GROMACS .gro file of C-alpha atoms in nm:
model
  473
    1UNK     CA    1  -7.383   9.423   2.607
    2UNK     CA    2  -7.483   9.117   2.808
    3UNK     CA    3  -7.531   8.809   2.584
    4UNK     CA    4  -7.885   8.682   2.563
    5UNK     CA    5  -8.004   8.325   2.555
    6UNK     CA    6  -8.315   8.245   2.356
    7UNK     CA    7  -8.506   7.927   2.292
    8UNK     CA    8  -8.710   8.113   2.036
    9UNK     CA    9  -8.524   8.081   1.707
   10UNK     CA   10  -8.836   8.099   1.489
   11UNK     CA   11  -8.806   8.286   1.158
   12UNK     CA   12  -9.073   8.442   0.934
   13UNK     CA   13  -9.184   8.214   0.652
   14UNK     CA   14  -8.965   8.271   0.345
   15UNK     CA   15  -8.838   7.985   0.130
   16UNK     CA   16  -8.935   7.618   0.121
   17UNK     CA   17  -8.668   7.356   0.164
   18UNK     CA   18  -8.450   7.296  -0.141
   19UNK     CA   19  -8.457   6.957  -0.307
   20UNK     CA   20  -8.165   6.724  -0.238
   21UNK     CA   21  -8.096   6.383  -0.395
   22UNK     CA   22  -8.032   6.071  -0.193
   23UNK     CA   23  -7.684   5.924  -0.221
   24UNK     CA   24  -7.490   5.637  -0.072
   25UNK     CA   25  -7.449   5.601   0.308
   26UNK     CA   26  -7.227   5.852   0.484
   27UNK     CA   27  -6.870   5.764   0.565
   28UNK     CA   28  -6.773   5.743   0.930
   29UNK     CA   29  -6.493   5.999   0.884
   30UNK     CA   30  -6.587   6.207   0.577
   31UNK     CA   31  -6.344   6.407   0.367
   32UNK     CA   32  -6.634   6.649   0.333
   33UNK     CA   33  -7.002   6.636   0.426
   34UNK     CA   34  -7.166   6.610   0.085
   35UNK     CA   35  -7.284   6.251   0.129
   36UNK     CA   36  -7.436   6.322   0.470
   37UNK     CA   37  -7.613   6.628   0.334
   38UNK     CA   38  -7.739   6.441   0.025
   39UNK     CA   39  -7.858   6.150   0.236
   40UNK     CA   40  -8.021   6.343   0.517
   41UNK     CA   41  -8.156   6.667   0.366
   42UNK     CA   42  -8.477   6.492   0.250
   43UNK     CA   43  -8.542   6.391   0.612
   44UNK     CA   44  -8.537   6.756   0.723
   45UNK     CA   45  -8.847   6.972   0.685
   46UNK     CA   46  -8.961   7.328   0.739
   47UNK     CA   47  -9.259   7.374   0.973
   48UNK     CA   48  -9.517   7.648   0.939
   49UNK     CA   49  -9.722   7.706   1.252
   50UNK     CA   50 -10.023   7.937   1.239
   51UNK     CA   51 -10.173   8.075   1.556
   52UNK     CA   52 -10.382   8.372   1.670
   53UNK     CA   53 -10.193   8.694   1.725
   54UNK     CA   54 -10.321   8.699   2.085
   55UNK     CA   55 -10.150   8.363   2.144
   56UNK     CA   56  -9.827   8.510   2.014
   57UNK     CA   57  -9.865   8.807   2.247
   58UNK     CA   58  -9.918   8.567   2.537
   59UNK     CA   59  -9.600   8.384   2.440
   60UNK     CA   60  -9.420   8.717   2.432
   61UNK     CA   61  -9.534   8.794   2.786
   62UNK     CA   62  -9.391   8.462   2.908
   63UNK     CA   63  -9.044   8.555   2.782
   64UNK     CA   64  -8.815   8.776   2.991
   65UNK     CA   65  -8.836   9.138   2.866
   66UNK     CA   66  -8.476   9.143   2.740
   67UNK     CA   67  -8.554   8.847   2.512
   68UNK     CA   68  -8.886   8.957   2.368
   69UNK     CA   69  -8.733   9.134   2.070
   70UNK     CA   70  -8.608   8.794   1.950
   71UNK     CA   71  -8.963   8.695   1.859
   72UNK     CA   72  -9.149   8.899   1.598
   73UNK     CA   73  -9.419   9.107   1.761
   74UNK     CA   74  -9.669   8.970   1.513
   75UNK     CA   75  -9.647   8.676   1.277
   76UNK     CA   76  -9.725   8.749   0.912
   77UNK     CA   77  -9.752   9.086   0.742
   78UNK     CA   78  -9.669   9.409   0.924
   79UNK     CA   79  -9.929   9.672   0.994
   80UNK     CA   80 -10.213   9.724   1.237
   81UNK     CA   81 -10.455   9.433   1.280
   82UNK     CA   82 -10.804   9.454   1.137
   83UNK     CA   83 -11.032   9.483   1.441
   84UNK     CA   84 -11.319   9.338   1.241
   85UNK     CA   85 -11.163   8.994   1.205
   86UNK     CA   86 -10.953   8.758   1.417
   87UNK     CA   87 -10.586   8.772   1.328
   88UNK     CA   88 -10.356   8.487   1.261
   89UNK     CA   89  -9.996   8.471   1.158
   90UNK     CA   90  -9.732   8.214   1.079
   91UNK     CA   91  -9.375   8.141   1.178
   92UNK     CA   92  -9.124   7.891   1.052
   93UNK     CA   93  -8.917   7.636   1.235
   94UNK     CA   94  -8.749   7.311   1.138
   95UNK     CA   95  -8.800   6.941   1.206
   96UNK     CA   96  -8.704   6.593   1.088
   97UNK     CA   97  -8.871   6.257   1.017
   98UNK     CA   98  -8.807   5.973   1.261
   99UNK     CA   99  -9.047   5.705   1.136
  100UNK     CA  100  -9.201   5.566   0.821
  101UNK     CA  101  -9.541   5.651   0.975
  102UNK     CA  102  -9.468   6.021   0.922
  103UNK     CA  103  -9.365   6.130   1.272
  104UNK     CA  104  -9.171   6.458   1.281
  105UNK     CA  105  -8.963   6.586   1.570
  106UNK     CA  106  -8.944   6.961   1.638
  107UNK     CA  107  -8.937   7.207   1.927
  108UNK     CA  108  -9.242   7.270   2.143
  109UNK     CA  109  -9.197   7.647   2.109
  110UNK     CA  110  -9.226   7.619   1.730
  111UNK     CA  111  -9.579   7.475   1.744
  112UNK     CA  112  -9.710   7.580   2.085
  113UNK     CA  113 -10.057   7.733   2.056
  114UNK     CA  114 -10.078   7.666   1.682
  115UNK     CA  115 -10.416   7.614   1.520
  116UNK     CA  116 -10.275   7.489   1.191
  117UNK     CA  117  -9.938   7.325   1.124
  118UNK     CA  118  -9.787   7.253   0.782
  119UNK     CA  119  -9.479   7.048   0.703
  120UNK     CA  120  -9.283   7.162   0.397
  121UNK     CA  121  -9.083   6.885   0.232
  122UNK     CA  122  -8.753   6.916   0.047
  123UNK     CA  123  -8.935   6.865  -0.286
  124UNK     CA  124  -9.151   7.171  -0.210
  125UNK     CA  125  -9.466   6.970  -0.136
  126UNK     CA  126  -9.652   7.048   0.185
  127UNK     CA  127  -9.863   6.839   0.422
  128UNK     CA  128 -10.100   6.930   0.700
  129UNK     CA  129  -9.965   6.799   1.029
  130UNK     CA  130 -10.131   6.711   1.356
  131UNK     CA  131  -9.970   6.753   1.697
  132UNK     CA  132  -9.912   6.411   1.851
  133UNK     CA  133  -9.774   6.545   2.179
  134UNK     CA  134  -9.542   6.800   2.333
  135UNK     CA  135  -9.315   6.824   2.635
  136UNK     CA  136  -9.252   7.185   2.741
  137UNK     CA  137  -9.000   7.074   3.005
  138UNK     CA  138  -8.753   6.968   2.732
  139UNK     CA  139  -8.901   7.188   2.457
  140UNK     CA  140  -8.972   6.890   2.232
  141UNK     CA  141  -9.279   6.806   2.024
  142UNK     CA  142  -9.385   6.536   1.780
  143UNK     CA  143  -9.604   6.597   1.472
  144UNK     CA  144  -9.751   6.348   1.226
  145UNK     CA  145  -9.842   6.364   0.858
  146UNK     CA  146  -9.989   6.111   0.616
  147UNK     CA  147  -9.653   6.004   0.477
  148UNK     CA  148  -9.563   5.972   0.111
  149UNK     CA  149  -9.381   5.666  -0.014
  150UNK     CA  150  -9.002   5.632   0.022
  151UNK     CA  151  -8.984   5.870   0.318
  152UNK     CA  152  -8.627   5.947   0.428
  153UNK     CA  153  -8.582   5.880   0.800
  154UNK     CA  154  -8.321   6.030   1.030
  155UNK     CA  155  -8.173   5.782   1.278
  156UNK     CA  156  -8.079   5.858   1.636
  157UNK     CA  157  -7.711   5.861   1.730
  158UNK     CA  158  -7.542   5.842   2.069
  159UNK     CA  159  -7.488   6.190   2.210
  160UNK     CA  160  -7.319   6.041   2.519
  161UNK     CA  161  -7.038   5.913   2.296
  162UNK     CA  162  -6.982   6.257   2.141
  163UNK     CA  163  -6.677   6.438   2.276
  164UNK     CA  164  -6.585   6.807   2.249
  165UNK     CA  165  -6.406   6.866   1.919
  166UNK     CA  166  -6.623   6.616   1.726
  167UNK     CA  167  -6.784   6.729   1.399
  168UNK     CA  168  -7.147   6.849   1.413
  169UNK     CA  169  -7.367   6.927   1.112
  170UNK     CA  170  -7.690   7.127   1.134
  171UNK     CA  171  -7.954   7.123   0.861
  172UNK     CA  172  -8.260   7.345   0.883
  173UNK     CA  173  -8.441   7.660   0.772
  174UNK     CA  174  -8.272   7.960   0.932
  175UNK     CA  175  -8.457   8.281   0.841
  176UNK     CA  176  -8.676   8.066   0.615
  177UNK     CA  177  -8.386   7.963   0.393
  178UNK     CA  178  -8.473   7.595   0.360
  179UNK     CA  179  -8.211   7.326   0.322
  180UNK     CA  180  -7.935   7.531   0.483
  181UNK     CA  181  -7.630   7.334   0.599
  182UNK     CA  182  -7.384   7.457   0.861
  183UNK     CA  183  -7.088   7.269   1.009
  184UNK     CA  184  -6.891   7.306   1.332
  185UNK     CA  185  -6.769   7.108   1.627
  186UNK     CA  186  -6.912   7.008   1.960
  187UNK     CA  187  -6.798   7.289   2.189
  188UNK     CA  188  -6.914   7.146   2.524
  189UNK     CA  189  -7.157   6.905   2.687
  190UNK     CA  190  -7.407   6.922   2.975
  191UNK     CA  191  -7.469   7.298   2.948
  192UNK     CA  192  -7.724   7.449   3.187
  193UNK     CA  193  -7.872   7.763   3.028
  194UNK     CA  194  -8.144   7.794   3.295
  195UNK     CA  195  -8.429   7.734   3.054
  196UNK     CA  196  -8.582   7.447   3.248
  197UNK     CA  197  -8.532   7.183   3.516
  198UNK     CA  198  -8.370   6.930   3.283
  199UNK     CA  199  -8.113   7.146   3.106
  200UNK     CA  200  -7.835   6.924   2.974
  201UNK     CA  201  -7.760   7.085   2.639
  202UNK     CA  202  -7.495   7.013   2.380
  203UNK     CA  203  -7.313   7.330   2.278
  204UNK     CA  204  -7.199   7.363   1.916
  205UNK     CA  205  -7.040   7.632   1.702
  206UNK     CA  206  -7.222   7.511   1.392
  207UNK     CA  207  -7.417   7.821   1.287
  208UNK     CA  208  -7.771   7.814   1.428
  209UNK     CA  209  -8.013   8.101   1.373
  210UNK     CA  210  -8.383   8.183   1.391
  211UNK     CA  211  -8.573   7.913   1.207
  212UNK     CA  212  -8.326   7.638   1.296
  213UNK     CA  213  -8.544   7.554   1.597
  214UNK     CA  214  -8.636   7.185   1.598
  215UNK     CA  215  -8.390   7.087   1.328
  216UNK     CA  216  -8.143   6.801   1.365
  217UNK     CA  217  -7.779   6.817   1.469
  218UNK     CA  218  -7.592   6.530   1.302
  219UNK     CA  219  -7.261   6.364   1.389
  220UNK     CA  220  -6.999   6.269   1.128
  221UNK     CA  221  -7.182   5.938   1.068
  222UNK     CA  222  -7.504   6.113   0.970
  223UNK     CA  223  -7.690   6.020   1.291
  224UNK     CA  224  -7.896   6.269   1.494
  225UNK     CA  225  -7.719   6.355   1.818
  226UNK     CA  226  -7.923   6.664   1.907
  227UNK     CA  227  -8.231   6.877   1.839
  228UNK     CA  228  -8.130   7.240   1.780
  229UNK     CA  229  -8.312   7.457   2.027
  230UNK     CA  230  -8.140   7.773   2.148
  231UNK     CA  231  -7.871   8.030   2.079
  232UNK     CA  232  -7.685   8.281   2.290
  233UNK     CA  233  -7.638   8.614   2.119
  234UNK     CA  234  -7.647   8.990   2.182
  235UNK     CA  235  -7.844   9.044   1.861
  236UNK     CA  236  -8.047   8.728   1.810
  237UNK     CA  237  -7.819   8.614   1.526
  238UNK     CA  238  -7.552   8.347   1.539
  239UNK     CA  239  -7.222   8.423   1.711
  240UNK     CA  240  -7.102   8.063   1.729
  241UNK     CA  241  -7.281   7.953   2.047
  242UNK     CA  242  -7.578   7.725   1.986
  243UNK     CA  243  -7.748   7.462   2.198
  244UNK     CA  244  -7.920   7.133   2.119
  245UNK     CA  245  -8.120   6.888   2.328
  246UNK     CA  246  -7.900   6.575   2.332
  247UNK     CA  247  -8.031   6.260   2.169
  248UNK     CA  248  -7.988   6.079   2.502
  249UNK     CA  249  -8.273   6.295   2.629
  250UNK     CA  250  -8.471   6.348   2.311
  251UNK     CA  251  -8.491   5.983   2.211
  252UNK     CA  252  -8.676   5.876   2.528
  253UNK     CA  253  -8.902   6.183   2.534
  254UNK     CA  254  -8.995   6.142   2.167
  255UNK     CA  255  -9.064   5.770   2.214
  256UNK     CA  256  -9.310   5.844   2.494
  257UNK     CA  257  -9.478   6.121   2.292
  258UNK     CA  258  -9.523   5.887   1.993
  259UNK     CA  259  -9.666   5.610   2.210
  260UNK     CA  260  -9.892   5.805   2.449
  261UNK     CA  261  -9.884   6.172   2.349
  262UNK     CA  262  -9.736   6.272   2.682
  263UNK     CA  263  -9.429   6.220   2.899
  264UNK     CA  264  -9.444   6.058   3.242
  265UNK     CA  265  -9.163   6.132   3.484
  266UNK     CA  266  -9.082   6.021   3.832
  267UNK     CA  267  -9.162   6.265   4.112
  268UNK     CA  268  -9.058   6.264   4.477
  269UNK     CA  269  -9.199   6.595   4.604
  270UNK     CA  270  -8.912   6.810   4.727
  271UNK     CA  271  -8.763   7.149   4.660
  272UNK     CA  272  -8.386   7.137   4.631
  273UNK     CA  273  -8.102   7.386   4.639
  274UNK     CA  274  -7.727   7.367   4.578
  275UNK     CA  275  -7.481   7.342   4.865
  276UNK     CA  276  -7.235   7.628   4.909
  277UNK     CA  277  -6.902   7.601   5.093
  278UNK     CA  278  -7.056   7.772   5.395
  279UNK     CA  279  -7.353   7.536   5.396
  280UNK     CA  280  -7.123   7.236   5.367
  281UNK     CA  281  -6.938   7.341   5.684
  282UNK     CA  282  -7.261   7.416   5.867
  283UNK     CA  283  -7.402   7.076   5.769
  284UNK     CA  284  -7.075   6.894   5.855
  285UNK     CA  285  -7.019   6.780   5.499
  286UNK     CA  286  -6.684   6.704   5.342
  287UNK     CA  287  -6.778   6.862   5.008
  288UNK     CA  288  -7.053   7.053   4.829
  289UNK     CA  289  -7.173   6.738   4.649
  290UNK     CA  290  -7.536   6.648   4.699
  291UNK     CA  291  -7.874   6.823   4.695
  292UNK     CA  292  -8.006   7.006   5.001
  293UNK     CA  293  -8.376   6.950   5.072
  294UNK     CA  294  -8.525   7.293   5.141
  295UNK     CA  295  -8.887   7.180   5.149
  296UNK     CA  296  -9.080   6.853   5.159
  297UNK     CA  297  -9.427   6.870   5.011
  298UNK     CA  298  -9.706   6.695   5.203
  299UNK     CA  299  -9.859   6.371   5.079
  300UNK     CA  300  -9.570   6.295   4.844
  301UNK     CA  301  -9.324   6.005   4.825
  302UNK     CA  302  -9.065   6.220   5.004
  303UNK     CA  303  -9.289   6.294   5.301
  304UNK     CA  304  -9.405   5.934   5.326
  305UNK     CA  305  -9.043   5.812   5.320
  306UNK     CA  306  -8.948   6.047   5.603
  307UNK     CA  307  -8.737   6.305   5.423
  308UNK     CA  308  -8.703   6.632   5.617
  309UNK     CA  309  -8.595   6.988   5.535
  310UNK     CA  310  -8.222   7.007   5.596
  311UNK     CA  311  -8.154   6.659   5.469
  312UNK     CA  312  -7.883   6.629   5.205
  313UNK     CA  313  -7.949   6.368   4.936
  314UNK     CA  314  -7.609   6.225   4.842
  315UNK     CA  315  -7.719   5.910   4.660
  316UNK     CA  316  -8.015   5.811   4.439
  317UNK     CA  317  -8.080   5.458   4.313
  318UNK     CA  318  -7.723   5.360   4.390
  319UNK     CA  319  -7.569   5.654   4.203
  320UNK     CA  320  -7.384   5.945   4.357
  321UNK     CA  321  -7.570   6.278   4.356
  322UNK     CA  322  -7.349   6.569   4.254
  323UNK     CA  323  -7.601   6.855   4.253
  324UNK     CA  324  -7.977   6.925   4.241
  325UNK     CA  325  -8.001   6.932   3.863
  326UNK     CA  326  -7.840   6.593   3.826
  327UNK     CA  327  -8.083   6.456   4.086
  328UNK     CA  328  -8.379   6.617   3.906
  329UNK     CA  329  -8.280   6.450   3.580
  330UNK     CA  330  -8.221   6.116   3.752
  331UNK     CA  331  -8.566   6.124   3.918
  332UNK     CA  332  -8.735   6.229   3.594
  333UNK     CA  333  -8.567   5.946   3.404
  334UNK     CA  334  -8.730   5.687   3.629
  335UNK     CA  335  -9.081   5.554   3.584
  336UNK     CA  336  -9.365   5.637   3.824
  337UNK     CA  337  -9.431   5.347   4.059
  338UNK     CA  338  -9.067   5.242   4.065
  339UNK     CA  339  -8.904   5.174   4.405
  340UNK     CA  340  -8.574   5.354   4.453
  341UNK     CA  341  -8.321   5.393   4.733
  342UNK     CA  342  -8.193   5.721   4.877
  343UNK     CA  343  -7.873   5.791   5.066
  344UNK     CA  344  -7.923   6.087   5.296
  345UNK     CA  345  -7.696   6.288   5.526
  346UNK     CA  346  -7.879   6.413   5.836
  347UNK     CA  347  -7.735   6.568   6.154
  348UNK     CA  348  -7.388   6.437   6.080
  349UNK     CA  349  -7.507   6.083   6.010
  350UNK     CA  350  -7.566   5.887   5.690
  351UNK     CA  351  -7.899   5.706   5.662
  352UNK     CA  352  -8.073   5.506   5.392
  353UNK     CA  353  -8.440   5.508   5.294
  354UNK     CA  354  -8.670   5.371   5.026
  355UNK     CA  355  -8.949   5.544   4.840
  356UNK     CA  356  -9.187   5.477   4.555
  357UNK     CA  357  -9.187   5.739   4.279
  358UNK     CA  358  -9.509   5.918   4.197
  359UNK     CA  359  -9.604   6.079   3.864
  360UNK     CA  360  -9.511   6.437   3.798
  361UNK     CA  361  -9.832   6.607   3.692
  362UNK     CA  362  -9.698   6.939   3.564
  363UNK     CA  363  -9.356   7.080   3.478
  364UNK     CA  364  -9.362   7.300   3.791
  365UNK     CA  365  -9.404   6.998   4.015
  366UNK     CA  366  -9.059   6.861   3.948
  367UNK     CA  367  -8.779   6.910   4.195
  368UNK     CA  368  -8.709   7.283   4.175
  369UNK     CA  369  -8.362   7.418   4.213
  370UNK     CA  370  -8.351   7.729   4.429
  371UNK     CA  371  -8.086   7.963   4.291
  372UNK     CA  372  -7.834   8.111   4.526
  373UNK     CA  373  -7.902   8.468   4.629
  374UNK     CA  374  -7.658   8.715   4.786
  375UNK     CA  375  -7.731   8.873   5.134
  376UNK     CA  376  -7.571   8.849   5.509
  377UNK     CA  377  -7.566   9.074   5.848
  378UNK     CA  378  -7.552   9.180   6.222
  379UNK     CA  379  -7.838   9.324   6.442
  380UNK     CA  380  -7.853   9.022   6.482
  381UNK     CA  381  -7.681   8.973   6.148
  382UNK     CA  382  -7.779   9.322   6.037
  383UNK     CA  383  -8.147   9.227   6.039
  384UNK     CA  384  -8.445   9.409   6.182
  385UNK     CA  385  -8.700   9.139   6.262
  386UNK     CA  386  -9.038   9.131   6.430
  387UNK     CA  387  -9.281   8.868   6.546
  388UNK     CA  388  -9.534   8.768   6.283
  389UNK     CA  389  -9.875   8.936   6.305
  390UNK     CA  390 -10.152   8.679   6.326
  391UNK     CA  391 -10.305   8.770   5.982
  392UNK     CA  392  -9.964   8.720   5.822
  393UNK     CA  393  -9.922   8.389   6.003
  394UNK     CA  394 -10.258   8.269   5.874
  395UNK     CA  395 -10.177   8.387   5.522
  396UNK     CA  396  -9.851   8.189   5.529
  397UNK     CA  397 -10.023   7.882   5.668
  398UNK     CA  398  -9.800   7.864   5.978
  399UNK     CA  399  -9.958   7.651   6.247
  400UNK     CA  400  -9.754   7.754   6.556
  401UNK     CA  401  -9.563   8.050   6.694
  402UNK     CA  402  -9.254   7.976   6.491
  403UNK     CA  403  -9.106   8.243   6.264
  404UNK     CA  404  -8.996   8.607   6.265
  405UNK     CA  405  -9.052   8.852   5.982
  406UNK     CA  406  -8.753   9.032   5.828
  407UNK     CA  407  -8.840   9.403   5.810
  408UNK     CA  408  -8.504   9.546   5.706
  409UNK     CA  409  -8.164   9.423   5.586
  410UNK     CA  410  -7.864   9.640   5.663
  411UNK     CA  411  -7.646   9.697   5.353
  412UNK     CA  412  -7.302   9.538   5.368
  413UNK     CA  413  -7.408   9.306   5.649
  414UNK     CA  414  -7.383   8.932   5.702
  415UNK     CA  415  -7.745   8.903   5.588
  416UNK     CA  416  -7.623   8.969   5.235
  417UNK     CA  417  -7.583   8.591   5.210
  418UNK     CA  418  -7.940   8.583   5.082
  419UNK     CA  419  -8.184   8.729   5.335
  420UNK     CA  420  -8.444   8.970   5.196
  421UNK     CA  421  -8.708   9.199   5.340
  422UNK     CA  422  -9.030   9.000   5.376
  423UNK     CA  423  -8.857   8.668   5.442
  424UNK     CA  424  -8.976   8.467   5.740
  425UNK     CA  425  -8.699   8.296   5.939
  426UNK     CA  426  -8.832   7.969   6.079
  427UNK     CA  427  -8.518   7.804   6.216
  428UNK     CA  428  -8.162   7.900   6.309
  429UNK     CA  429  -7.899   7.633   6.367
  430UNK     CA  430  -8.165   7.363   6.358
  431UNK     CA  431  -8.372   7.525   6.637
  432UNK     CA  432  -8.708   7.700   6.598
  433UNK     CA  433  -8.711   8.080   6.596
  434UNK     CA  434  -9.009   8.233   6.775
  435UNK     CA  435  -8.860   8.572   6.866
  436UNK     CA  436  -8.560   8.793   6.792
  437UNK     CA  437  -8.386   8.656   7.103
  438UNK     CA  438  -8.380   8.307   6.952
  439UNK     CA  439  -8.212   8.440   6.641
  440UNK     CA  440  -7.961   8.645   6.843
  441UNK     CA  441  -7.873   8.347   7.061
  442UNK     CA  442  -7.812   8.118   6.763
  443UNK     CA  443  -7.605   8.390   6.591
  444UNK     CA  444  -7.387   8.452   6.898
  445UNK     CA  445  -7.325   8.080   6.938
  446UNK     CA  446  -7.228   8.042   6.571
  447UNK     CA  447  -6.983   8.333   6.597
  448UNK     CA  448  -6.834   8.194   6.917
  449UNK     CA  449  -6.779   7.856   6.753
  450UNK     CA  450  -6.660   8.026   6.431
  451UNK     CA  451  -6.897   7.831   6.212
  452UNK     CA  452  -7.168   7.935   5.963
  453UNK     CA  453  -7.523   7.968   6.094
  454UNK     CA  454  -7.775   7.767   5.891
  455UNK     CA  455  -8.113   7.939   5.858
  456UNK     CA  456  -8.437   7.801   5.726
  457UNK     CA  457  -8.642   8.070   5.554
  458UNK     CA  458  -8.987   8.091   5.394
  459UNK     CA  459  -9.017   8.309   5.082
  460UNK     CA  460  -9.296   8.323   4.825
  461UNK     CA  461  -9.461   8.005   4.960
  462UNK     CA  462  -9.129   7.816   4.931
  463UNK     CA  463  -8.881   7.710   5.193
  464UNK     CA  464  -8.505   7.736   5.150
  465UNK     CA  465  -8.183   7.724   5.353
  466UNK     CA  466  -7.910   7.987   5.379
  467UNK     CA  467  -7.576   7.975   5.557
  468UNK     CA  468  -7.449   8.300   5.713
  469UNK     CA  469  -7.074   8.333   5.777
  470UNK     CA  470  -6.985   8.479   6.120
  471UNK     CA  471  -6.696   8.677   5.970
  472UNK     CA  472  -6.939   8.871   5.750
  473UNK     CA  473  -7.122   9.018   6.046
   0.00000   0.00000   0.00000
């Protein structure tokens, strides 16, 4: 069975958090973890989020079908809903205090769409919480309660200093069992589980299950180095692969949410895709490092600075760009209005440019990584293409005669590098394609020179590049 990744580790409400006394500060290298647990358990809370059943159903529809069984179909008691009254249900996640003012960090998916939120303390008292702000892009949220006296606060640690093999301690409410402690090691850093544009997760084998969502991941000094968020599992239960948002990300996001209730990120206005070996040769690059610009959105910092489709961004703000996701995170980490430099490879030359970052308005507006497909061919290239009918051209917003429509892709052909039926090929080898002859000519030249042919394609209102190997034809 293929393992499943889920960000939705919410459990039905069961037990409140168990009480835990406060002891002396944790040792840097503990013989065991009792002092850390005694010190930090009071800082960890269970979170009950109540929302309409229809909201839960909407959340279910947003999750890939193979993951939907990992959320309960309906919060609360089983049975058919009473059609005479609106239905609500509750689910349980975890969280932790970060300020004396009563701010609680948790996951966005724990509280998203909730009409009422309660925080359950380790001494079994509960408080009504308000949502201060949420950031779906990193799946973080901040709540606030009217705090009691002598609140125990969890302090941020440095996730960047954590190395694989280091101790990690998770405290939370898996399956509603409050005050549960699990211990493991950091398994890996910078994991991309394809949950969002800023994936940079810590991986741990400390047991994380449904209901741990939003709880803290501590280091051996009792500092928070991550916010437990996701698991990978065939069954939805722990198999030793859990993921946490690193404190290096969470700390800044949480600070902005506390101060303003929202997160502002830099935005340049491009779609990006990774560079394959074939693309690197076609673009005359020495390596696959960098981010290929597949589309430049109008009236954005990128368009005003002069970026063009086909450019490869190899440097941002003086730092080397390794891939699109690293660039996305680097852009998002900068403040809107900030002036930054870009190093760009274009037509075999390296150029520099400056731009002023705008504000990303919605999560979708960030630099989007186009995933590699798999399609290549011969006819030319195993493709049946036709000129675009005028209604199709108008629908796609094309202003000139450029572009041919892919009607058929021959199986086992060179087009299996990524071409699909319905794609519109705009350019081949840097030249516009207005008819099948243009595509054939570019293909023949690429085969003669024994180099990949770089195509620019429009698909689903987005533009992307593909490199077709002559030997695959």
